[in-house]
XYZ file of C-alpha atoms in Angstrom:
410
model
C 43.801 28.042 -24.695
C 40.486 28.319 -22.854
C 40.034 26.405 -19.630
C 37.915 23.261 -19.879
C 34.517 23.484 -18.264
C 34.495 21.589 -14.998
C 31.921 18.902 -14.326
C 29.438 19.088 -11.492
C 27.078 16.545 -9.981
C 23.343 17.127 -10.167
C 21.530 16.331 -6.922
C 17.728 16.863 -7.110
C 16.217 18.923 -4.305
C 12.600 19.085 -3.104
C 10.774 22.299 -3.821
C 9.926 22.928 -0.173
C 11.813 22.506 3.074
C 10.814 23.339 6.678
C 9.972 27.016 6.916
C 8.863 27.283 3.282
C 5.267 27.843 2.210
C 4.239 24.848 0.082
C 2.666 25.731 -3.254
C 1.475 22.973 -5.586
C -0.065 25.296 -8.170
C 2.470 24.104 -10.744
C 1.310 20.478 -10.447
C -0.755 19.530 -13.481
C -3.940 17.780 -12.390
C -6.410 16.829 -15.150
C -10.094 17.455 -14.583
C -12.023 14.549 -13.160
C -13.450 12.410 -15.942
C -11.227 13.880 -18.646
C -8.854 10.923 -19.134
C -10.022 8.291 -21.614
C -10.657 4.644 -20.713
C -9.106 2.353 -23.352
C -10.159 -1.204 -24.114
C -8.356 -3.747 -21.961
C -6.685 -5.364 -24.978
C -5.072 -2.101 -26.091
C -1.391 -2.213 -27.000
C 1.066 -0.433 -24.682
C 2.091 1.915 -27.500
C -1.454 3.244 -27.826
C -1.692 4.415 -24.195
C 1.722 5.915 -23.581
C 0.051 9.207 -22.693
C -1.726 7.628 -19.712
C 1.595 7.249 -17.920
C 1.895 11.055 -17.841
C -1.679 11.969 -16.891
C -3.766 11.212 -13.772
C -6.998 9.225 -13.995
C -9.622 10.819 -11.760
C -13.328 10.151 -11.169
C -14.409 12.335 -8.240
C -14.706 16.057 -8.913
C -14.576 18.816 -6.310
C -18.357 18.808 -5.914
C -18.361 15.121 -5.043
C -19.706 13.930 -8.372
C -18.431 10.811 -10.152
C -17.778 11.668 -13.780
C -16.143 10.281 -16.904
C -15.543 6.872 -18.475
C -14.017 5.321 -15.342
C -17.084 6.085 -13.171
C -20.181 4.124 -12.114
C -18.536 0.757 -11.464
C -19.558 0.405 -7.809
C -22.993 0.053 -6.196
C -24.156 2.247 -3.321
C -23.573 -0.573 -0.826
C -20.047 -1.135 -2.156
C -19.268 2.573 -1.847
C -20.469 2.659 1.760
C -18.381 -0.418 2.573
C -15.387 1.295 0.986
C -15.860 4.350 3.189
C -16.127 2.159 6.281
C -12.968 0.270 5.336
C -10.989 3.506 5.038
C -12.409 4.857 8.292
C -11.570 1.578 10.044
C -7.990 1.689 8.794
C -7.579 5.257 10.031
C -9.068 4.448 13.438
C -6.905 1.320 13.705
C -3.824 3.405 12.918
C -4.703 5.979 15.559
C -4.999 3.356 18.301
C -1.793 1.578 17.321
C 0.163 4.821 17.055
C -0.965 5.622 20.604
C -0.070 2.106 21.748
C 3.467 2.555 20.425
C 3.842 5.861 22.265
C 2.709 4.050 25.422
C 5.414 1.420 25.011
C 3.023 -1.416 24.200
C 4.788 -2.152 20.911
C 8.188 -1.241 19.549
C 7.190 0.076 16.141
C 4.291 1.095 13.924
C 3.655 2.532 10.445
C 0.430 4.353 9.655
C -1.458 4.927 6.385
C -2.721 8.478 6.965
C -3.794 9.945 3.601
C -3.230 6.701 1.699
C -6.248 4.674 2.847
C -7.924 4.523 -0.576
C -4.992 2.845 -2.322
C -5.078 -0.543 -0.620
C -8.741 -0.741 0.398
C -10.101 0.064 -3.075
C -7.546 -2.108 -4.847
C -8.434 -5.190 -2.801
C -12.064 -4.921 -3.880
C -10.972 -5.429 -7.492
C -9.384 -8.806 -6.726
C -10.918 -12.259 -6.382
C -10.522 -15.002 -3.821
C -7.211 -16.789 -4.380
C -5.369 -13.827 -5.905
C -2.148 -12.986 -4.072
C -0.835 -9.613 -2.942
C 2.867 -9.095 -2.306
C 2.612 -5.958 -0.171
C 4.906 -3.485 1.476
C 4.427 -2.243 5.032
C 1.721 0.318 4.169
C -0.999 -1.883 2.691
C -2.852 -3.168 5.756
C -6.024 -2.036 3.995
C -5.723 -5.154 1.832
C -6.581 -7.154 4.957
C -9.160 -4.817 6.498
C -11.039 -4.598 3.184
C -11.607 -8.347 3.578
C -12.795 -7.910 7.177
C -9.698 -9.628 8.518
C -9.829 -9.832 12.341
C -8.214 -6.736 13.835
C -7.398 -8.705 16.986
C -5.027 -10.950 15.014
C -3.302 -7.902 13.533
C -2.912 -6.361 16.969
C -1.601 -9.625 18.420
C 1.116 -9.527 15.788
C 1.883 -5.867 16.523
C 2.178 -6.605 20.267
C 4.182 -9.834 19.688
C 2.087 -11.437 22.413
C 1.197 -15.054 23.200
C -1.427 -15.093 20.420
C 0.857 -13.562 17.766
C 0.101 -15.681 14.672
C 3.722 -15.225 13.568
C 5.098 -16.163 17.013
C 7.209 -13.027 17.423
C 9.296 -13.734 14.328
C 8.336 -10.625 12.383
C 8.705 -6.898 12.999
C 5.365 -5.367 14.103
C 3.035 -4.617 11.123
C 4.764 -7.193 8.897
C 1.722 -9.431 8.622
C 1.351 -12.692 6.717
C -1.918 -14.414 5.838
C -2.084 -16.897 2.975
C -5.843 -17.442 3.176
C -6.391 -13.720 2.635
C -3.954 -13.456 -0.275
C -1.427 -11.475 1.760
C 2.152 -12.669 1.269
C 4.602 -12.192 4.148
C 5.882 -8.621 4.289
C 9.632 -8.289 3.950
C 11.728 -5.576 5.558
C 14.164 -5.850 2.642
C 12.895 -3.257 0.189
C 11.857 -4.404 -3.270
C 12.116 -8.162 -2.768
C 8.356 -8.687 -2.969
C 8.162 -7.214 -6.489
C 10.097 -9.957 -8.235
C 8.378 -12.537 -6.012
C 4.982 -11.329 -7.228
C 6.062 -11.818 -10.819
C 7.386 -15.293 -10.060
C 4.139 -16.268 -8.312
C 2.143 -15.002 -11.301
C 4.346 -16.958 -13.698
C 3.788 -20.099 -11.637
C 0.021 -19.538 -11.787
C 0.238 -19.313 -15.581
C 2.464 -22.405 -15.811
C -0.164 -24.358 -13.830
C -2.946 -23.009 -16.095
C -4.593 -21.568 -12.994
C -6.942 -18.551 -12.910
C -5.323 -16.586 -10.089
C -3.355 -13.372 -10.566
C -0.757 -11.570 -8.434
C -0.194 -7.973 -7.397
C 3.204 -6.564 -6.512
C 3.547 -3.449 -4.354
C 6.425 -1.032 -4.020
C 6.973 2.537 -2.847
C 8.421 5.322 -4.980
C 11.797 5.222 -3.234
C 12.209 1.465 -3.581
C 11.865 1.632 -7.374
C 15.591 2.468 -7.255
C 16.223 -1.110 -6.091
C 17.461 -3.624 -8.659
C 14.625 -6.054 -7.856
C 12.178 -3.520 -9.306
C 13.870 -3.613 -12.702
C 14.365 -7.382 -12.633
C 10.635 -7.776 -11.974
C 9.787 -5.665 -15.010
C 12.081 -7.727 -17.245
C 10.492 -11.033 -16.254
C 6.929 -9.663 -16.264
C 7.398 -8.231 -19.751
C 9.188 -11.245 -21.228
C 6.774 -13.888 -19.945
C 3.563 -11.797 -19.987
C 2.983 -12.648 -16.352
C -0.579 -12.118 -15.022
C 0.523 -9.523 -12.506
C -0.378 -5.960 -11.540
C 2.711 -3.917 -10.715
C 1.727 -1.207 -8.228
C 3.909 1.809 -7.413
C 2.662 3.934 -4.515
C 4.059 7.401 -5.061
C 3.403 9.125 -1.736
C 6.054 11.789 -2.511
C 8.490 10.836 0.261
C 10.778 7.830 0.873
C 11.412 8.503 4.564
C 13.225 11.860 4.293
C 14.121 11.523 0.605
C 11.686 13.158 -1.795
C 10.380 11.218 -4.784
C 12.579 13.033 -7.316
C 15.650 11.054 -6.206
C 14.297 7.641 -7.197
C 12.310 8.862 -10.195
C 15.354 9.916 -12.191
C 14.652 11.377 -15.606
C 11.619 9.260 -16.485
C 9.141 12.036 -15.699
C 6.788 9.699 -13.837
C 7.162 6.320 -12.162
C 4.530 4.840 -14.457
C 6.672 5.784 -17.462
C 9.259 3.276 -16.277
C 7.017 0.601 -17.755
C 7.470 1.949 -21.289
C 11.012 0.700 -21.638
C 9.769 -2.825 -20.956
C 6.706 -2.675 -23.201
C 4.353 -2.757 -20.200
C 1.086 -0.770 -20.281
C 1.314 1.942 -17.636
C -1.228 4.257 -16.036
C -1.258 6.924 -13.333
C -4.237 7.303 -11.041
C -5.340 9.683 -8.315
C -4.507 7.583 -5.257
C -6.840 9.643 -3.062
C -9.861 8.881 -5.281
C -11.437 5.594 -4.123
C -13.508 5.209 -7.287
C -10.575 5.867 -9.611
C -8.305 3.430 -7.770
C -10.939 0.705 -7.979
C -11.650 1.335 -11.669
C -7.996 1.232 -12.708
C -7.297 -1.836 -10.570
C -10.302 -3.622 -12.096
C -9.075 -2.724 -15.611
C -5.601 -4.101 -14.890
C -6.996 -7.244 -13.236
C -9.136 -7.955 -16.282
C -6.082 -7.638 -18.532
C -4.225 -10.148 -16.388
C -7.134 -12.616 -16.335
C -7.421 -12.426 -20.121
C -3.759 -13.465 -20.364
C -2.793 -10.073 -21.766
C 0.140 -9.702 -19.381
C 1.242 -7.184 -16.751
C 0.080 -3.638 -16.089
C 1.950 -0.967 -14.141
C -0.055 1.471 -12.029
C 1.323 4.547 -10.272
C -0.853 5.829 -7.433
C -0.311 9.549 -6.934
C -0.942 10.169 -3.250
C 0.639 11.804 -0.215
C 2.040 10.379 3.019
C 0.373 12.748 5.466
C 2.045 11.276 8.547
C 5.574 10.264 9.384
C 7.246 7.365 7.614
C 7.036 5.403 10.865
C 7.012 5.987 14.610
C 10.781 6.463 14.297
C 10.410 9.417 11.925
C 9.735 13.134 12.385
C 8.713 14.624 9.014
C 8.953 18.163 10.409
C 12.718 17.791 10.058
C 12.616 17.648 6.256
C 9.324 19.100 4.959
C 6.969 21.959 5.895
C 4.329 21.078 8.468
C 1.704 22.642 6.197
C 2.619 20.527 3.169
C 0.028 17.791 3.744
C -2.753 20.397 4.067
C -1.641 21.999 0.806
C -1.603 18.699 -1.100
C -4.085 19.292 -3.972
C -5.657 15.818 -4.140
C -7.246 16.110 -0.720
C -8.238 13.517 1.873
C -9.549 10.191 0.484
C -12.109 9.722 3.285
C -13.493 13.243 2.987
C -13.741 12.934 -0.788
C -15.678 9.660 -0.728
C -17.894 10.967 2.084
C -18.753 14.031 -0.029
C -19.602 11.749 -2.953
C -21.983 9.647 -0.852
C -23.660 12.757 0.523
C -24.074 14.141 -3.008
C -25.803 10.869 -3.969
C -28.201 11.222 -1.039
C -27.125 7.967 0.618
C -25.052 9.472 3.451
C -25.028 12.431 5.827
C -22.762 14.209 8.280
C -24.803 12.747 11.132
C -24.352 9.228 9.799
C -20.629 9.912 9.366
C -20.261 10.872 13.037
C -22.293 7.859 14.130
C -20.159 5.516 12.012
C -16.945 7.049 13.346
C -18.110 6.377 16.906
C -19.127 2.792 16.073
C -15.792 2.060 14.413
C -13.798 3.558 17.281
C -15.713 1.348 19.727
C -15.035 -1.724 17.584
C -11.321 -0.952 17.313
C -11.061 -0.252 21.042
C -12.787 -3.554 21.859
C -10.334 -5.403 19.591
C -7.431 -3.637 21.286
C -8.622 -4.622 24.753
C -8.962 -8.244 23.665
C -5.487 -8.255 22.098
C -3.927 -6.658 25.188
C -5.470 -9.350 27.369
C -2.988 -11.700 25.665
C -0.058 -9.397 26.400
C 1.871 -6.469 24.983
C 5.551 -5.871 24.329
C 6.582 -5.562 27.984
C 3.735 -7.171 29.880
C 1.538 -10.252 29.879
C 1.919 -13.322 27.716
C 4.555 -13.633 24.999
C 5.451 -16.298 22.420
C 6.992 -19.430 23.901
C 10.764 -19.834 23.770
C 10.029 -23.215 22.249
C 8.602 -21.491 19.150
C 12.035 -20.436 17.912
C 12.963 -24.090 17.436
C 9.821 -24.944 15.466
C 8.903 -24.511 11.771
C 12.522 -24.302 10.603
C 13.538 -27.852 9.696
C 11.331 -30.756 8.677
C 13.457 -32.878 10.992
C 15.215 -30.991 13.775
C 19.019 -31.504 13.609
C 20.816 -32.894 16.677
C 22.484 -29.623 17.700
C 19.130 -27.851 17.936
C 17.602 -30.724 19.873
C 20.467 -30.425 22.352
C 19.994 -26.649 22.645
C 16.280 -27.091 23.257
C 16.950 -29.694 25.943
C 19.498 -27.404 27.606
C 16.885 -24.667 27.668
C 14.513 -27.048 29.413
C 11.799 -26.771 26.770
């Protein structure tokens, strides 16, 4: 009798580890402008192929081509470039501040600036984002005061959240930015619930949920898709595939679906993939999905194919799990450089103007930092009052907390 074949567990491995030479030549990237743009009322079954392609607008020469192009004016494109440059400059200052001990923690957006800044421009006042920790561009694209963001990062006396949140976990209702949660995936189902409530009230506002590739393995991701599909919630379900969930590559969470966008198929949700480093493509796809939601046609899932060029956070060293050269080899390039090339090709920008704008933005960010630091940093200057921890919890403070506050002399 022959011996039975023994079972073995399959554990996906990334193609490249430290010391390897990264080679992305096997990654299929459609030509810019080659992916069709369907009508917004198309059925999910008719666009299944779009979950396996990549919608792109900008070609290598800087031209905007194809059916998803020409949706933004010259002024809007220049503002988009400035927003991305501001986010990158803001990140650089805050990363340095963390290294100097002025804050305990920071997470940068290096290489992913187009995703949040372009998406926000497709929304309207009153719409609500339910972001993760790498979508600060949603605020900066609305010209949100950088000083307030820095006050929160420093947890100083002017921290709008009074020291109750981890640095970079902002919250701003008036700017459609729901409180960031450190518990992965929770915001996805909340976005769907908010969108359902908007529909129940016969309102006009839509919601956008955000999640990273790794967090799609969380149960809240799947629960969100069930409710969004069943109740046709006016919500955009964003998946930012930046290839790495801390040190775990995207193949672990993706499973056998082929792409993250394809996860929507099992729930009957229209799904698209877009070049997350292409500002014009991100905007066009976001605008398409927003229109679907506003027409009461239900949810749309979007996968942004991008690359996390920096570490996961200031607590992470990516050199421990991927080649240092991998970000340079990434075939979709740098979102700022690509939009800059497009503006130059249109004759509305130049290298000289780019350098001048960089200097202006750095000065603006530095001025905001100085103002924020005048209110204190992590270990120096003003900090939130001890009294704040007793406030905003109960409508009427219970006796035991009143006693504790009295004992503290506040």
